[in-house]
CSV table of C-alpha atoms in Angstrom, one decimal:
chain,number,residue,atom,x,y,z
A,1,MET,CA,1.5,51.3,-38.0
A,2,SER,CA,4.6,51.6,-35.8
A,3,ILE,CA,6.1,49.1,-33.4
A,4,ARG,CA,9.0,49.6,-30.9
A,5,VAL,CA,12.1,47.6,-31.2
A,6,THR,CA,14.9,47.6,-28.6
A,7,LEU,CA,18.2,46.4,-29.8
A,8,ILE,CA,20.9,45.0,-27.5
A,9,CYS,CA,24.3,44.8,-29.1
A,10,PRO,CA,27.3,43.2,-27.5
A,11,GLU,CA,30.4,45.3,-27.3
A,12,ALA,CA,32.3,43.2,-29.9
A,13,LEU,CA,29.6,43.6,-32.5
A,14,ILE,CA,29.2,47.4,-32.3
A,15,ASP,CA,31.1,48.3,-35.4
A,16,GLU,CA,29.3,45.8,-37.7
A,17,ALA,CA,26.0,46.6,-36.1
A,18,ASN,CA,26.4,50.3,-37.0
A,19,HIS,CA,27.0,49.4,-40.6
A,20,LEU,CA,23.7,47.4,-40.5
A,21,ALA,CA,22.0,50.5,-38.9
A,22,MET,CA,23.2,52.6,-41.8
A,23,VAL,CA,21.6,50.2,-44.3
A,24,LEU,CA,18.3,50.1,-42.5
A,25,GLY,CA,18.4,53.8,-41.5
A,26,TYR,CA,18.4,57.0,-43.6
A,27,SER,CA,21.9,58.5,-43.7
A,28,ALA,CA,25.6,58.1,-42.8
A,29,ALA,CA,24.7,59.7,-39.5
A,30,ASP,CA,23.2,56.3,-38.5
A,31,ILE,CA,26.8,55.0,-38.0
A,32,ASP,CA,26.4,56.5,-34.5
A,33,THR,CA,23.3,54.3,-33.7
A,34,TYR,CA,25.3,52.1,-31.3
A,35,GLY,CA,27.5,54.3,-29.1
A,36,GLU,CA,29.6,53.6,-26.0
A,37,PRO,CA,28.6,50.3,-24.3
A,38,ARG,CA,26.8,51.6,-21.2
A,39,TRP,CA,24.8,48.5,-20.3
A,40,GLN,CA,26.0,45.3,-18.7
A,41,ASP,CA,24.7,41.8,-17.8
A,42,ASP,CA,25.3,40.0,-14.5
A,43,SER,CA,28.6,38.6,-15.8
A,44,GLY,CA,29.9,42.1,-16.5
A,45,ASN,CA,29.7,41.8,-20.3
A,46,LEU,CA,29.1,45.1,-21.9
A,47,TYR,CA,26.4,46.1,-24.4
A,48,THR,CA,25.1,49.1,-26.2
A,49,VAL,CA,21.4,49.6,-26.5
A,50,ALA,CA,19.2,51.4,-29.1
A,51,SER,CA,15.5,51.7,-29.0
A,52,THR,CA,13.2,53.2,-31.7
A,53,LEU,CA,9.8,53.0,-33.3
A,54,VAL,CA,9.9,51.3,-36.7
A,55,PHE,CA,7.4,51.6,-39.4
A,56,GLY,CA,6.0,49.8,-42.4
A,57,ALA,CA,8.3,47.3,-44.0
A,58,PHE,CA,11.2,47.7,-41.5
A,59,VAL,CA,11.1,44.1,-40.3
A,60,GLU,CA,10.9,42.7,-43.9
A,61,ASN,CA,13.7,44.9,-45.0
A,62,ALA,CA,15.8,44.0,-41.9
A,63,THR,CA,15.4,40.3,-42.6
A,64,SER,CA,15.7,40.3,-46.4
A,65,ALA,CA,18.9,40.4,-48.5
A,66,LEU,CA,20.6,43.7,-47.7
A,67,GLU,CA,21.1,46.3,-50.5
A,68,ARG,CA,23.4,49.3,-50.4
A,69,PRO,CA,21.3,52.3,-49.6
A,70,GLU,CA,20.7,54.9,-52.4
A,71,TRP,CA,22.3,57.7,-50.4
A,72,ASP,CA,25.6,55.7,-50.1
A,73,THR,CA,27.2,56.8,-53.3
A,74,ASP,CA,30.7,56.8,-51.9
A,75,ASN,CA,30.6,53.3,-50.3
A,76,THR,CA,30.5,54.5,-46.7
A,77,VAL,CA,28.7,51.4,-45.7
A,78,ASN,CA,30.8,48.2,-45.3
A,79,MET,CA,28.2,45.8,-46.7
A,80,ALA,CA,30.1,42.8,-45.6
A,81,ALA,CA,30.0,44.0,-42.0
A,82,ALA,CA,26.3,44.8,-42.3
A,83,ASN,CA,25.6,41.3,-43.6
A,84,ARG,CA,27.7,39.8,-40.7
A,85,ALA,CA,25.6,41.8,-38.3
A,86,GLN,CA,22.4,40.8,-39.9
A,87,SER,CA,23.3,37.1,-39.5
A,88,LYS,CA,23.7,37.7,-35.8
A,89,VAL,CA,20.4,39.3,-35.1
A,90,SER,CA,18.0,37.3,-32.9
A,91,ILE,CA,14.4,38.5,-33.0
A,92,TRP,CA,12.0,38.2,-30.1
A,93,GLY,CA,8.4,39.3,-29.7
A,94,LEU,CA,7.1,39.3,-33.2
A,95,SER,CA,5.5,35.9,-33.5
A,96,GLY,CA,2.3,36.8,-31.8
A,97,GLU,CA,2.5,33.7,-29.7
A,98,GLU,CA,3.7,33.1,-26.2
A,99,GLU,CA,7.5,32.9,-26.3
A,100,ASP,CA,10.1,31.9,-23.8
A,101,ASP,CA,12.0,34.9,-22.4
A,102,PRO,CA,14.8,36.1,-24.7
A,103,VAL,CA,18.3,35.1,-23.7
A,104,LEU,CA,21.2,37.5,-23.9
A,105,ASP,CA,24.6,36.4,-25.1
A,106,THR,CA,27.7,38.0,-26.5
A,107,GLU,CA,27.4,36.4,-29.9
A,108,HIS,CA,24.1,37.9,-31.0
A,109,ILE,CA,22.3,41.2,-31.4
A,110,LEU,CA,19.0,40.9,-29.7
A,111,ALA,CA,16.0,42.7,-31.3
A,112,LEU,CA,13.2,42.8,-28.8
A,113,PHE,CA,9.8,43.9,-30.1
A,114,HIS,CA,7.8,45.3,-27.1
A,115,PRO,CA,6.2,48.7,-26.6
A,116,ASP,CA,8.1,49.3,-23.3
A,117,PRO,CA,11.9,49.2,-23.8
A,118,HIS,CA,12.6,49.0,-20.1
A,119,TYR,CA,10.4,46.0,-19.8
A,120,ALA,CA,12.3,44.4,-22.7
A,121,LEU,CA,15.6,45.2,-21.1
A,122,GLY,CA,14.4,43.8,-17.8
A,123,LEU,CA,13.5,40.5,-19.5
A,124,VAL,CA,17.2,39.8,-20.3
A,125,GLY,CA,18.5,41.4,-17.1
A,126,VAL,CA,20.8,44.0,-18.7
A,127,LYS,CA,21.3,47.1,-16.6
A,128,HIS,CA,22.5,50.6,-17.3
A,129,ILE,CA,25.9,51.0,-15.7
A,130,GLU,CA,25.1,54.4,-14.1
A,131,GLU,CA,21.8,53.1,-12.7
A,132,GLU,CA,23.5,50.1,-11.2
A,133,ALA,CA,26.1,52.3,-9.5
A,134,ALA,CA,23.5,54.6,-8.0
B,1,MET,CA,3.8,95.3,-19.2
B,2,SER,CA,0.2,94.3,-18.4
B,3,ASP,CA,-2.9,96.4,-18.4
B,4,ALA,CA,-3.5,98.0,-15.0
B,5,ASN,CA,-6.9,98.2,-13.4
B,6,ILE,CA,-7.4,101.3,-11.4
B,7,LYS,CA,-10.2,103.2,-9.6
B,8,VAL,CA,-11.0,106.9,-10.2
B,9,TRP,CA,-13.1,109.2,-8.0
B,10,ASP,CA,-15.0,111.6,-10.2
B,11,GLY,CA,-16.3,113.7,-7.4
B,12,SER,CA,-19.5,111.7,-6.8
B,13,GLU,CA,-18.7,108.1,-7.3
B,14,MET,CA,-15.8,105.6,-7.7
B,15,LEU,CA,-15.3,104.6,-11.3
B,16,LYS,CA,-13.4,101.6,-12.5
B,17,ALA,CA,-10.9,102.1,-15.3
B,18,THR,CA,-8.2,100.2,-17.2
B,19,LEU,CA,-4.9,101.8,-18.1
B,20,ARG,CA,-3.6,100.8,-21.5
B,21,ARG,CA,-0.4,101.6,-23.3
B,22,TRP,CA,-0.5,104.2,-26.1
B,23,ASP,CA,2.0,103.6,-28.9
B,24,GLY,CA,1.5,107.1,-30.4
B,25,SER,CA,-1.3,106.1,-32.7
B,26,LYS,CA,-3.4,103.5,-30.9
B,27,PHE,CA,-3.9,101.7,-27.7
B,28,ILE,CA,-2.1,98.4,-27.4
B,29,PRO,CA,-4.2,95.6,-25.9
B,30,ASP,CA,-2.7,93.6,-23.1
B,31,GLN,CA,-0.8,90.5,-24.4
B,32,PRO,CA,-0.5,87.2,-22.6
B,33,TYR,CA,3.0,86.5,-21.5
B,34,LEU,CA,5.1,85.0,-24.3
B,35,PRO,CA,8.7,83.8,-24.0
B,36,TYR,CA,9.6,86.1,-27.0
B,37,ARG,CA,9.9,88.8,-24.3
B,38,LEU,CA,13.0,87.0,-22.9
B,39,PHE,CA,14.7,87.3,-26.2
B,40,GLN,CA,13.4,90.6,-27.6
B,41,ASN,CA,16.7,92.4,-27.2
B,42,GLY,CA,18.8,89.7,-28.7
B,43,GLU,CA,19.4,87.8,-25.5
B,44,GLU,CA,21.1,84.4,-25.8
B,45,GLY,CA,19.1,81.3,-25.3
B,46,ILE,CA,16.6,78.9,-26.9
B,47,TRP,CA,12.9,78.2,-26.9
B,48,LEU,CA,11.5,74.9,-28.1
B,49,ASP,CA,7.8,74.6,-28.5
B,50,PRO,CA,6.5,71.1,-29.5
B,51,SER,CA,2.9,72.5,-29.8
B,52,ASP,CA,4.0,74.5,-32.8
B,53,LEU,CA,4.1,71.9,-35.6
B,54,ASP,CA,5.7,74.4,-38.0
B,55,THR,CA,8.9,73.9,-35.9
B,56,LEU,CA,9.0,70.1,-36.0
B,57,PHE,CA,10.6,68.0,-38.7
B,58,GLN,CA,11.1,64.2,-38.9
B,59,ASP,CA,14.6,64.5,-40.2
B,60,SER,CA,17.5,66.6,-39.0
B,61,LEU,CA,17.7,68.5,-42.3
B,62,GLY,CA,14.2,69.8,-42.0
B,63,THR,CA,12.9,68.3,-45.3
B,64,THR,CA,10.0,66.2,-43.9
B,65,PRO,CA,7.6,68.0,-41.5
B,66,VAL,CA,6.0,66.3,-38.5
B,67,THR,CA,2.4,65.9,-39.3
B,68,ALA,CA,1.0,63.3,-36.9
B,69,PRO,CA,1.5,61.9,-33.4
B,70,GLY,CA,3.9,59.0,-33.3
B,71,GLN,CA,6.3,60.4,-35.8
B,72,PRO,CA,10.0,60.8,-35.0
B,73,VAL,CA,11.4,64.3,-34.5
B,74,GLY,CA,14.9,65.0,-35.9
B,75,LEU,CA,14.8,68.8,-35.9
B,76,VAL,CA,13.1,71.3,-33.5
B,77,LEU,CA,13.4,74.9,-34.7
B,78,ASP,CA,14.4,77.4,-32.0
B,79,LYS,CA,11.8,80.1,-31.6
B,80,SER,CA,14.0,82.4,-29.6
B,81,GLY,CA,15.3,84.0,-32.8
B,82,ASN,CA,18.9,82.7,-32.1
B,83,ASP,CA,18.6,79.8,-34.4
B,84,TYR,CA,20.0,77.3,-31.9
B,85,HIS,CA,17.9,74.5,-33.4
B,86,ALA,CA,17.8,71.1,-31.7
B,87,THR,CA,18.7,68.2,-34.0
B,88,GLN,CA,19.2,64.5,-33.9
B,89,PRO,CA,20.7,63.1,-37.1
B,90,VAL,CA,20.7,59.4,-35.9
B,91,ALA,CA,17.4,57.9,-36.8
B,92,SER,CA,17.1,55.6,-33.8
B,93,GLN,CA,17.8,58.4,-31.3
B,94,ARG,CA,15.0,60.7,-32.3
B,95,PRO,CA,12.3,61.6,-29.9
B,96,THR,CA,8.7,61.0,-30.8
B,97,TYR,CA,6.0,63.6,-31.1
B,98,GLY,CA,2.9,63.0,-29.0
B,99,ILE,CA,-0.4,64.4,-27.9
B,100,VAL,CA,-2.4,63.6,-24.7
B,101,PRO,CA,-5.5,65.2,-23.2
B,102,LYS,CA,-4.9,67.6,-20.3
B,103,GLY,CA,-5.4,65.4,-17.2
B,104,GLY,CA,-3.6,62.5,-18.8
B,105,ARG,CA,-4.4,59.2,-20.5
B,106,ARG,CA,-6.8,56.8,-18.9
B,107,ASN,CA,-7.8,54.5,-21.7
B,108,LEU,CA,-5.2,51.8,-21.8
B,109,LEU,CA,-6.3,50.4,-25.1
B,110,THR,CA,-4.8,51.4,-28.5
B,111,HIS,CA,-6.4,51.6,-31.9
B,112,THR,CA,-9.8,52.1,-30.3
B,113,GLU,CA,-11.5,53.1,-33.5
B,114,GLU,CA,-10.1,50.2,-35.5
B,115,MET,CA,-12.0,47.3,-33.9
B,116,ASP,CA,-11.9,45.6,-37.3
B,117,ASN,CA,-8.0,45.5,-37.2
B,118,THR,CA,-7.4,41.9,-36.4
B,119,SER,CA,-3.7,42.4,-35.8
B,120,ILE,CA,-4.7,44.6,-32.8
B,121,TRP,CA,-8.2,43.3,-31.9
B,122,ASP,CA,-8.0,39.5,-31.6
B,123,ARG,CA,-11.3,37.6,-31.2
B,124,GLY,CA,-12.4,34.3,-29.9
B,125,GLY,CA,-15.2,32.2,-28.6
B,126,GLY,CA,-17.1,29.5,-30.4
B,127,ALA,CA,-17.9,29.5,-34.1
B,128,SER,CA,-17.3,32.9,-35.6
B,129,GLY,CA,-17.2,35.1,-32.6
B,130,ILE,CA,-17.6,38.8,-33.0
B,131,SER,CA,-16.5,39.9,-36.4
B,132,ALA,CA,-16.4,43.6,-35.4
B,133,THR,CA,-16.3,44.6,-39.1
B,134,PRO,CA,-17.3,48.1,-39.7
B,135,SER,CA,-21.0,48.5,-39.8
B,136,PRO,CA,-22.5,48.5,-43.2
B,137,GLU,CA,-24.9,51.1,-41.9
B,138,PRO,CA,-23.6,54.6,-42.1
B,139,ASP,CA,-23.6,54.6,-38.3
B,140,VAL,CA,-21.2,56.9,-36.5
B,141,PHE,CA,-21.3,57.5,-32.8
B,142,GLY,CA,-19.2,59.8,-30.8
B,143,GLY,CA,-17.1,60.6,-33.8
B,144,SER,CA,-16.2,56.9,-34.3
B,145,ARG,CA,-17.3,54.3,-36.9
B,146,ALA,CA,-19.6,51.7,-35.4
B,147,PHE,CA,-18.6,48.1,-35.7
B,148,GLN,CA,-20.9,45.2,-36.4
B,149,ALA,CA,-20.9,42.4,-33.9
B,150,ASN,CA,-22.1,39.2,-35.6
B,151,GLN,CA,-22.9,36.2,-33.4
B,152,LEU,CA,-23.9,33.3,-35.4
B,153,THR,CA,-24.2,29.9,-33.7
B,154,SER,CA,-21.8,30.7,-30.9
B,155,ASP,CA,-23.2,31.7,-27.6
B,156,SER,CA,-20.1,33.4,-26.3
B,157,SER,CA,-17.8,35.6,-28.2
B,158,TYR,CA,-15.1,38.0,-27.1
B,159,LEU,CA,-12.7,40.6,-28.3
B,160,PHE,CA,-9.3,41.2,-26.7
B,161,PRO,CA,-7.0,44.0,-27.7
B,162,GLU,CA,-3.3,43.8,-28.1
B,163,VAL,CA,-2.5,45.4,-24.7
B,164,GLU,CA,-1.9,44.0,-21.3
B,165,VAL,CA,-3.2,45.2,-18.0
B,166,GLY,CA,-2.0,44.4,-14.5
B,167,THR,CA,-3.8,43.1,-11.4
B,168,GLY,CA,-6.4,44.9,-9.4
B,169,PRO,CA,-9.6,46.6,-10.3
B,170,TYR,CA,-10.2,47.6,-13.9
B,171,THR,CA,-13.3,48.9,-15.7
B,172,LEU,CA,-14.0,48.0,-19.3
B,173,SER,CA,-16.7,49.9,-21.1
B,174,LEU,CA,-18.1,50.4,-24.6
B,175,TRP,CA,-21.2,51.5,-26.3
B,176,VAL,CA,-23.7,49.1,-27.9
B,177,LYS,CA,-26.8,49.4,-30.0
B,178,GLY,CA,-29.3,46.9,-31.3
B,179,VAL,CA,-30.1,46.7,-35.0
B,180,GLY,CA,-33.3,45.1,-36.5
B,181,PRO,CA,-34.0,41.8,-35.0
B,182,SER,CA,-31.4,42.2,-32.2
B,183,ILE,CA,-33.4,45.0,-30.7
B,184,GLY,CA,-34.9,43.8,-27.5
B,185,SER,CA,-32.4,40.9,-27.1
B,186,ARG,CA,-30.7,40.5,-23.8
B,187,ILE,CA,-26.9,40.0,-23.9
B,188,ARG,CA,-24.6,39.2,-21.1
B,189,TYR,CA,-21.5,41.4,-21.0
B,190,TRP,CA,-18.6,40.4,-18.8
B,191,ILE,CA,-14.8,40.9,-18.6
B,192,TRP,CA,-11.7,39.2,-17.5
B,193,THR,CA,-8.1,38.8,-18.5
B,194,VAL,CA,-6.9,36.1,-20.8
B,195,GLY,CA,-6.1,33.2,-18.6
B,196,GLY,CA,-9.7,33.9,-17.4
B,197,SER,CA,-10.2,31.7,-14.5
B,198,GLU,CA,-7.4,33.4,-12.6
B,199,GLY,CA,-9.3,36.7,-12.7
B,200,THR,CA,-12.4,37.7,-10.9
B,201,SER,CA,-14.9,38.5,-13.6
B,202,LEU,CA,-18.1,40.3,-13.2
B,203,GLN,CA,-21.0,40.3,-15.6
B,204,ALA,CA,-24.3,41.9,-16.2
B,205,ILE,CA,-27.2,41.5,-18.6
B,206,HIS,CA,-28.2,44.3,-20.9
B,207,THR,CA,-31.1,44.7,-23.2
B,208,LEU,CA,-30.3,46.0,-26.6
B,209,THR,CA,-32.3,49.0,-27.8
B,210,ASP,CA,-32.2,51.1,-30.9
B,211,GLU,CA,-30.3,53.7,-28.9
B,212,TRP,CA,-26.7,53.7,-28.1
B,213,VAL,CA,-26.2,52.5,-24.5
B,214,HIS,CA,-23.0,52.8,-22.5
B,215,ILE,CA,-22.3,49.5,-20.8
B,216,THR,CA,-19.6,49.2,-18.2
B,217,GLN,CA,-18.2,46.4,-16.0
B,218,THR,CA,-15.6,46.4,-13.3
B,219,GLY,CA,-13.6,43.4,-12.4
B,220,THR,CA,-10.7,42.7,-10.1
B,221,PHE,CA,-8.0,40.9,-12.0
B,222,THR,CA,-5.9,38.6,-10.0
B,223,LYS,CA,-3.7,37.9,-13.0
B,224,GLY,CA,-2.5,40.4,-15.5
B,225,GLY,CA,-3.0,39.9,-19.2
B,226,LYS,CA,-5.0,41.0,-22.2
B,227,PRO,CA,-8.4,42.2,-21.0
B,228,ARG,CA,-11.4,40.6,-22.7
B,229,PHE,CA,-14.7,42.1,-23.7
B,230,ARG,CA,-17.0,39.1,-23.7
B,231,PHE,CA,-20.5,38.9,-24.9
B,232,ASP,CA,-23.0,36.0,-24.5
B,233,THR,CA,-26.1,35.6,-26.5
B,234,GLY,CA,-27.9,32.4,-25.7
B,235,ASP,CA,-26.9,30.3,-22.6
B,236,GLY,CA,-29.5,31.9,-20.3
B,237,VAL,CA,-29.9,35.1,-22.2
B,238,ASP,CA,-31.3,35.6,-25.8
B,239,ASN,CA,-29.9,34.2,-29.0
B,240,ILE,CA,-29.9,37.0,-31.4
B,241,GLY,CA,-30.1,34.6,-34.3
B,242,GLU,CA,-28.0,33.7,-37.2
B,243,GLY,CA,-27.4,36.5,-39.6
B,244,ASN,CA,-28.3,39.2,-37.1
B,245,HIS,CA,-26.0,41.6,-35.4
B,246,TYR,CA,-25.7,44.5,-33.1
B,247,LEU,CA,-23.2,47.4,-33.1
B,248,VAL,CA,-20.3,48.3,-30.8
B,249,CYS,CA,-17.9,51.1,-30.6
B,250,LEU,CA,-15.8,53.4,-28.3
B,251,PRO,CA,-14.1,50.8,-26.2
B,252,GLN,CA,-12.2,51.8,-23.1
B,253,ALA,CA,-10.3,49.9,-20.4
B,254,GLU,CA,-9.1,51.8,-17.4
B,255,LYS,CA,-7.8,51.3,-13.9
B,256,GLY,CA,-10.2,51.7,-11.1
B,257,THR,CA,-13.9,51.1,-10.6
B,258,GLU,CA,-15.3,54.0,-12.6
B,259,ALA,CA,-15.9,54.3,-16.3
B,260,THR,CA,-14.8,57.8,-17.3
B,261,ALA,CA,-15.3,59.8,-20.5
B,262,TYR,CA,-14.1,58.0,-23.6
B,263,GLN,CA,-10.6,58.7,-24.9
B,264,ARG,CA,-9.7,57.9,-28.4
B,265,VAL,CA,-6.3,56.2,-28.6
B,266,GLY,CA,-4.6,55.7,-32.0
B,267,ASN,CA,-1.3,54.7,-30.6
B,268,GLU,CA,0.4,55.4,-27.3
B,269,TYR,CA,1.5,58.8,-28.6
B,270,ASP,CA,-1.9,59.7,-30.0
B,271,VAL,CA,-4.6,60.2,-27.3
B,272,THR,CA,-7.4,62.7,-27.5
B,273,GLU,CA,-10.6,63.4,-25.6
B,274,GLU,CA,-13.5,65.4,-26.8
B,275,GLY,CA,-13.8,68.7,-25.1
B,276,VAL,CA,-10.4,68.4,-23.4
B,277,PRO,CA,-7.4,70.4,-24.7
B,278,SER,CA,-4.5,68.4,-26.1
B,279,ILE,CA,-1.0,68.7,-24.7
B,280,HIS,CA,1.7,68.4,-27.3
B,281,TYR,CA,5.0,66.9,-26.2
B,282,LEU,CA,8.2,65.2,-27.3
B,283,SER,CA,8.8,61.8,-25.8
B,284,GLN,CA,12.3,60.5,-25.3
B,285,ASP,CA,12.5,56.7,-24.6
B,286,MET,CA,14.9,57.0,-21.7
B,287,VAL,CA,17.2,54.6,-23.5
B,288,ASP,CA,19.1,56.5,-26.3
B,289,ASP,CA,16.9,59.3,-27.5
B,290,ASN,CA,18.4,62.8,-27.3
B,291,LEU,CA,18.6,66.2,-29.0
B,292,ASP,CA,21.7,68.1,-29.7
B,293,ILE,CA,21.9,71.9,-29.4
B,294,ASP,CA,25.0,73.7,-30.5
B,295,PHE,CA,25.4,77.2,-29.1
B,296,GLY,CA,28.5,77.7,-31.1
B,297,LYS,CA,30.3,79.2,-28.1
B,298,PRO,CA,30.5,78.6,-24.3
B,299,PHE,CA,27.0,78.8,-22.8
B,300,GLU,CA,26.2,79.1,-19.1
B,301,GLY,CA,22.6,79.6,-18.2
B,302,THR,CA,19.3,78.6,-16.8
B,303,VAL,CA,17.0,75.9,-18.4
B,304,VAL,CA,13.3,75.7,-17.6
B,305,GLN,CA,11.8,72.5,-18.8
B,306,GLY,CA,8.2,71.7,-18.8
B,307,THR,CA,7.4,68.0,-18.8
B,308,LEU,CA,4.0,66.2,-18.6
B,309,GLN,CA,4.8,65.9,-14.8
B,310,SER,CA,6.3,69.2,-13.8
B,311,VAL,CA,8.1,72.4,-14.5
B,312,THR,CA,11.7,72.3,-13.4
B,313,ARG,CA,14.5,74.9,-13.4
B,314,TYR,CA,18.2,74.0,-13.5
B,315,GLN,CA,21.6,75.5,-14.5
B,316,ILE,CA,23.8,74.3,-17.3
B,317,ASN,CA,27.4,75.1,-18.1
B,318,VAL,CA,28.7,73.9,-21.5
B,319,PRO,CA,32.2,75.3,-22.2
B,320,ASP,CA,32.3,73.8,-25.7
B,321,GLY,CA,28.8,75.1,-26.5
B,322,LYS,CA,27.4,71.7,-27.3
B,323,TRP,CA,24.5,70.7,-25.1
B,324,GLN,CA,22.5,67.5,-25.2
B,325,LEU,CA,18.9,67.4,-24.1
B,326,SER,CA,18.6,63.9,-22.8
B,327,PRO,CA,16.4,62.6,-20.0
B,328,ASP,CA,17.9,61.6,-16.6
B,329,PRO,CA,16.7,58.1,-15.8
B,330,LEU,CA,17.8,58.6,-12.2
B,331,SER,CA,15.6,61.7,-11.7
B,332,PRO,CA,12.1,61.1,-10.4
B,333,LEU,CA,11.0,64.4,-11.9
B,334,ASP,CA,12.2,63.4,-15.4
B,335,ASP,CA,9.7,61.4,-17.3
B,336,GLY,CA,11.5,61.8,-20.7
B,337,THR,CA,8.8,64.3,-22.0
B,338,THR,CA,9.2,67.9,-23.1
B,339,VAL,CA,6.1,70.1,-23.4
B,340,SER,CA,8.2,73.3,-23.5
B,341,LEU,CA,11.8,74.2,-23.0
B,342,ILE,CA,13.4,77.6,-22.5
B,343,ALA,CA,17.1,78.3,-21.8
B,344,VAL,CA,18.5,81.8,-21.1
B,345,GLU,CA,22.0,83.0,-20.5
B,346,GLY,CA,22.9,83.6,-16.9
B,347,VAL,CA,20.5,83.2,-13.9
B,348,MET,CA,16.8,83.6,-14.6
B,349,SER,CA,15.1,85.8,-12.1
B,350,ASP,CA,12.4,84.4,-9.9
B,351,ASP,CA,9.9,86.8,-11.5
B,352,ASP,CA,10.8,85.6,-15.0
B,353,PHE,CA,10.7,82.0,-13.8
B,354,ASP,CA,7.2,82.4,-12.4
B,355,LYS,CA,6.0,83.8,-15.7
B,356,VAL,CA,7.7,81.1,-17.7
B,357,LYS,CA,6.3,78.4,-15.4
B,358,ALA,CA,2.8,79.8,-15.7
B,359,PHE,CA,3.2,79.9,-19.5
B,360,MET,CA,4.4,76.2,-19.6
B,361,GLN,CA,1.5,75.2,-17.3
B,362,LYS,CA,-0.9,76.7,-19.7
B,363,LYS,CA,0.7,74.6,-22.4
B,364,GLY,CA,-0.1,71.6,-20.2
B,365,ALA,CA,3.2,71.0,-18.4
B,366,GLY,CA,2.5,69.3,-15.1
B,367,LEU,CA,-0.8,68.2,-16.6
């Protein structure tokens, strides 16, 4: 069974978040998971957003001790950076219980589990820069 | 070239005849329009066809084929013959393959044939509620397993799926059948959203028989939330008795006041309806999903894109040859889906566009 997760990463954490994405992903190409920060909050802080369906043991893998992926035979992944990113992930929407709305800040990577990514983004009030300008 | 229907006067009456092409050895039957014709002389361009599963792969290297709705798509092979395949190496940015019946999705539920999946179908009410375990009888109806509704000492039991509906009129329906001692019992069926008292619920009493019966109920919800399928046995109707059960299956929740034909929903990308053709599509999440197409040289041309909503034509100019198929969140015509996509070099003629548009509509573009 799959579930959608929408990840909101503050600008300052993009580099380490991409190393975490490589550990949880499938190849070195996943270093481009978090691109240019094109989303912002009401205070003007910038974020990059990724949204994807995840399967099976993703959540367990993402919250367990990280291991260097098998494909990474030449140490492309900076595991220290990946671990730093993992320690800053804040999960919302998995408890199955009513939860307070998630709160966005520049110190954490928010992982919002909800089938509609735009609903999830609306909960924290982050807006796409181009949409806001239109 | 299509077959041509003509009339011939034989001197006494008018005869109808069809002209067909002769290739020197046999007549060639008329062929439906296919986009191959746009590329048969080596013309530049691309043709992506999500209905052809042989062209879809979960990874960008093409090692894992797409086999089921809901899977990511990292590679779409180009069917134009030019090998301008569309790829997405980044796992989180891959579109998702989906199917939906022509006419669109009405059943808002998911996992409609997994009523025993308690992570999707929660249950409540007094003592044991409805267990909705698969029926021990080899009972299949409408292509679905039947589920056993046990009601022990509780007089009200309910099931609510892991989806939410908004406010306004909704209709919740399913099929029920009595088994053994429950045959002839009257049950009350009613619906509301969780948070119940805020909704306007309606109810009706049904008598269980040994035949499958479609029961429906419409309610106007004044508060959104998870819709409940509630059943009462006892409390003014009949208590079916401890250890007895009846069967339920084919649940559907839809907007409006009418219960329509059942649609099976596996997940949001996997919706089918018996007797209705399925439309195959790629879904981009309008956040970060996209596909890269590398022409290897400057490309200026016309793109025709069929989505679930429409067929649109637009021009592109990519001097570096690298084009990205990504949805435009600001366009009301762009819903992030791709049923079919064709790009040709230069300006596509209106005649070709009409043919391509008709082809894509046959594939289900514009629903």
